[in-house]
């Protein structure tokens, strides 16, 4: 306690802003509001406008079954196809992804690894958009599920894509 008493005896309070004639910035630079210009009359009656039809977004894809995902992660089940989307913008990445998955499915592959990258600051455009593209009706007939990849395969910057079985050739 003596030590604390010695410390408090040598400490002086800092001068406050009010004592130094301080005023807030908001009071210093008050700007008078300008008068608003009258609005132009509407050319269309708002009551007759009907809302545009909204495009129904596809539902989220199922994740890969836990046992199958574990086998893929531990490489007991082969990762038959791999695609790296690094360096592609989203306009180019989507058709490349669709063509890659169609080709892998036609070749009879059951699992694919799609590397999107994490993006800057962990918010990558491809990382966010790839699950949406995989849930799109164009790929729903071949994609069974999607799950984040294991660390050894890219972690958060990659996805496991489970492909459906191809129907037998007749």
C-alpha positions as a Python dict, from the first residue, in 0.01 Angstrom:
ca = {
    (1, 'X'): (0, 0, 0),
    (2, 'X'): (288, 237, 67),
    (3, 'X'): (413, 191, -288),
    (4, 'X'): (73, 281, -431),
    (5, 'X'): (58, 589, -209),
    (6, 'X'): (396, 703, -342),
    (7, 'X'): (282, 652, -702),
    (8, 'X'): (-41, 847, -657),
    (9, 'X'): (143, 1130, -480),
    (10, 'X'): (370, 1188, -782),
    (11, 'X'): (98, 1170, -1049),
    (12, 'X'): (-62, 1491, -1173),
    (13, 'X'): (-395, 1504, -1358),
    (14, 'X'): (-389, 1579, -1728),
    (15, 'X'): (-541, 1912, -1827),
    (16, 'X'): (-895, 1871, -1963),
    (17, 'X'): (-1010, 2001, -2298),
    (18, 'X'): (-1271, 2222, -2134),
    (19, 'X'): (-1007, 2404, -1936),
    (20, 'X'): (-810, 2483, -2254),
    (21, 'X'): (-1108, 2642, -2434),
    (22, 'X'): (-1182, 2335, -2644),
    (23, 'X'): (-1500, 2323, -2855),
    (24, 'X'): (-1625, 2024, -3051),
    (25, 'X'): (-1564, 2018, -3427),
    (26, 'X'): (-1936, 1987, -3488),
    (27, 'X'): (-1994, 2331, -3333),
    (28, 'X'): (-1704, 2492, -3521),
    (29, 'X'): (-1816, 2395, -3868),
    (30, 'X'): (-2193, 2413, -3871),
    (31, 'X'): (-2310, 2453, -4227),
    (32, 'X'): (-2646, 2603, -4303),
    (33, 'X'): (-2869, 2358, -4491),
    (34, 'X'): (-2930, 2445, -4853),
    (35, 'X'): (-3279, 2478, -4990),
    (36, 'X'): (-3406, 2175, -5179),
    (37, 'X'): (-3499, 2203, -5544),
    (38, 'X'): (-3853, 2099, -5635),
    (39, 'X'): (-3880, 1751, -5784),
    (40, 'X'): (-3981, 1693, -6143),
    (41, 'X'): (-4327, 1543, -6185),
    (42, 'X'): (-4345, 1166, -6228),
    (43, 'X'): (-4401, 1049, -6585),
    (44, 'X'): (-4553, 716, -6478),
    (45, 'X'): (-4824, 657, -6223),
    (46, 'X'): (-4661, 458, -5938),
    (47, 'X'): (-4981, 257, -5887),
    (48, 'X'): (-4953, 101, -6233),
    (49, 'X'): (-4597, -25, -6186),
    (50, 'X'): (-4580, -398, -6126),
    (51, 'X'): (-4272, -550, -5965),
    (52, 'X'): (-4039, -738, -6197),
    (53, 'X'): (-4041, -1113, -6159),
    (54, 'X'): (-3762, -1218, -5933),
    (55, 'X'): (-3547, -1507, -6041),
    (56, 'X'): (-3573, -1778, -5784),
    (57, 'X'): (-3231, -1867, -5655),
    (58, 'X'): (-3153, -2236, -5641),
    (59, 'X'): (-3146, -2392, -5297),
    (60, 'X'): (-2818, -2474, -5131),
    (61, 'X'): (-2647, -2798, -5216),
    (62, 'X'): (-2622, -3078, -4967),
    (63, 'X'): (-2288, -3140, -4807),
    (64, 'X'): (-2102, -3459, -4889),
    (65, 'X'): (-2190, -3750, -4659),
    (66, 'X'): (-1949, -3752, -4362),
    (67, 'X'): (-1807, -4100, -4436),
    (68, 'X'): (-1747, -4020, -4801),
    (69, 'X'): (-1591, -3683, -4716),
    (70, 'X'): (-1359, -3849, -4464),
    (71, 'X'): (-1249, -4106, -4723),
    (72, 'X'): (-1178, -3832, -4976),
    (73, 'X'): (-988, -3620, -4721),
    (74, 'X'): (-774, -3915, -4610),
    (75, 'X'): (-727, -4017, -4973),
    (76, 'X'): (-886, -4360, -4927),
    (77, 'X'): (-1126, -4262, -5205),
    (78, 'X'): (-942, -4109, -5499),
    (79, 'X'): (-971, -3744, -5593),
    (80, 'X'): (-1004, -3819, -5961),
    (81, 'X'): (-1004, -3465, -6097),
    (82, 'X'): (-852, -3136, -5982),
    (83, 'X'): (-919, -2782, -6104),
    (84, 'X'): (-733, -2469, -5998),
    (85, 'X'): (-925, -2145, -6059),
    (86, 'X'): (-644, -1914, -5943),
    (87, 'X'): (-594, -1622, -6178),
    (88, 'X'): (-938, -1642, -6338),
    (89, 'X'): (-1208, -1380, -6303),
    (90, 'X'): (-1565, -1491, -6236),
    (91, 'X'): (-1676, -1445, -6599),
    (92, 'X'): (-1410, -1692, -6713),
    (93, 'X'): (-1414, -1921, -6408),
    (94, 'X'): (-1778, -2027, -6430),
    (95, 'X'): (-1768, -2178, -6783),
    (96, 'X'): (-1433, -2342, -6704),
    (97, 'X'): (-1582, -2496, -6388),
    (98, 'X'): (-1893, -2622, -6569),
    (99, 'X'): (-1693, -2774, -6855),
    (100, 'X'): (-1446, -2935, -6612),
    (101, 'X'): (-1720, -3097, -6401),
    (102, 'X'): (-1913, -3219, -6706),
    (103, 'X'): (-1597, -3378, -6847),
    (104, 'X'): (-1510, -3537, -6510),
    (105, 'X'): (-1864, -3676, -6478),
    (106, 'X'): (-1858, -3812, -6834),
    (107, 'X'): (-1525, -3981, -6759),
    (108, 'X'): (-1690, -4158, -6465),
    (109, 'X'): (-1513, -3971, -6185),
    (110, 'X'): (-1692, -3956, -5851),
    (111, 'X'): (-1500, -3680, -5668),
    (112, 'X'): (-1327, -3361, -5776),
    (113, 'X'): (-1122, -3096, -5601),
    (114, 'X'): (-1189, -2735, -5701),
    (115, 'X'): (-930, -2487, -5573),
    (116, 'X'): (-1071, -2135, -5561),
    (117, 'X'): (-817, -1967, -5336),
    (118, 'X'): (-902, -1771, -5025),
    (119, 'X'): (-888, -1428, -5183),
    (120, 'X'): (-746, -1119, -5026),
    (121, 'X'): (-829, -1086, -4658),
    (122, 'X'): (-1014, -1419, -4670),
    (123, 'X'): (-1301, -1279, -4878),
    (124, 'X'): (-1253, -1422, -5225),
    (125, 'X'): (-1506, -1366, -5502),
    (126, 'X'): (-1455, -1712, -5652),
    (127, 'X'): (-1465, -1870, -5307),
    (128, 'X'): (-1804, -1711, -5242),
    (129, 'X'): (-1954, -1767, -5588),
    (130, 'X'): (-1845, -2126, -5658),
    (131, 'X'): (-2104, -2289, -5425),
    (132, 'X'): (-2373, -2078, -5596),
    (133, 'X'): (-2259, -2198, -5938),
    (134, 'X'): (-2253, -2559, -5823),
    (135, 'X'): (-2612, -2526, -5694),
    (136, 'X'): (-2729, -2387, -6029),
    (137, 'X'): (-2972, -2608, -6226),
    (138, 'X'): (-2711, -2644, -6502),
    (139, 'X'): (-2496, -2860, -6270),
    (140, 'X'): (-2760, -3005, -6036),
    (141, 'X'): (-2792, -3317, -6248),
    (142, 'X'): (-2427, -3414, -6194),
    (143, 'X'): (-2327, -3262, -5855),
    (144, 'X'): (-2423, -3470, -5550),
    (145, 'X'): (-2274, -3245, -5283),
    (146, 'X'): (-2009, -2991, -5189),
    (147, 'X'): (-1792, -2964, -4877),
    (148, 'X'): (-1490, -2756, -4773),
    (149, 'X'): (-1162, -2933, -4838),
    (150, 'X'): (-920, -3069, -4580),
    (151, 'X'): (-612, -2859, -4500),
    (152, 'X'): (-385, -3086, -4703),
    (153, 'X'): (-598, -3019, -5013),
    (154, 'X'): (-631, -2642, -4972),
    (155, 'X'): (-848, -2593, -4663),
    (156, 'X'): (-1086, -2299, -4686),
    (157, 'X'): (-958, -2214, -5033),
    (158, 'X'): (-1079, -2539, -5189),
    (159, 'X'): (-1393, -2751, -5219),
    (160, 'X'): (-1461, -3121, -5255),
    (161, 'X'): (-1728, -3178, -5518),
    (162, 'X'): (-1902, -3516, -5509),
    (163, 'X'): (-2031, -3617, -5850),
    (164, 'X'): (-2334, -3836, -5908),
    (165, 'X'): (-2297, -4176, -6072),
    (166, 'X'): (-2328, -4172, -6444),
    (167, 'X'): (-2615, -4388, -6570),
    (168, 'X'): (-2497, -4710, -6734),
    (169, 'X'): (-2460, -4703, -7110),
    (170, 'X'): (-2724, -4903, -7288),
}
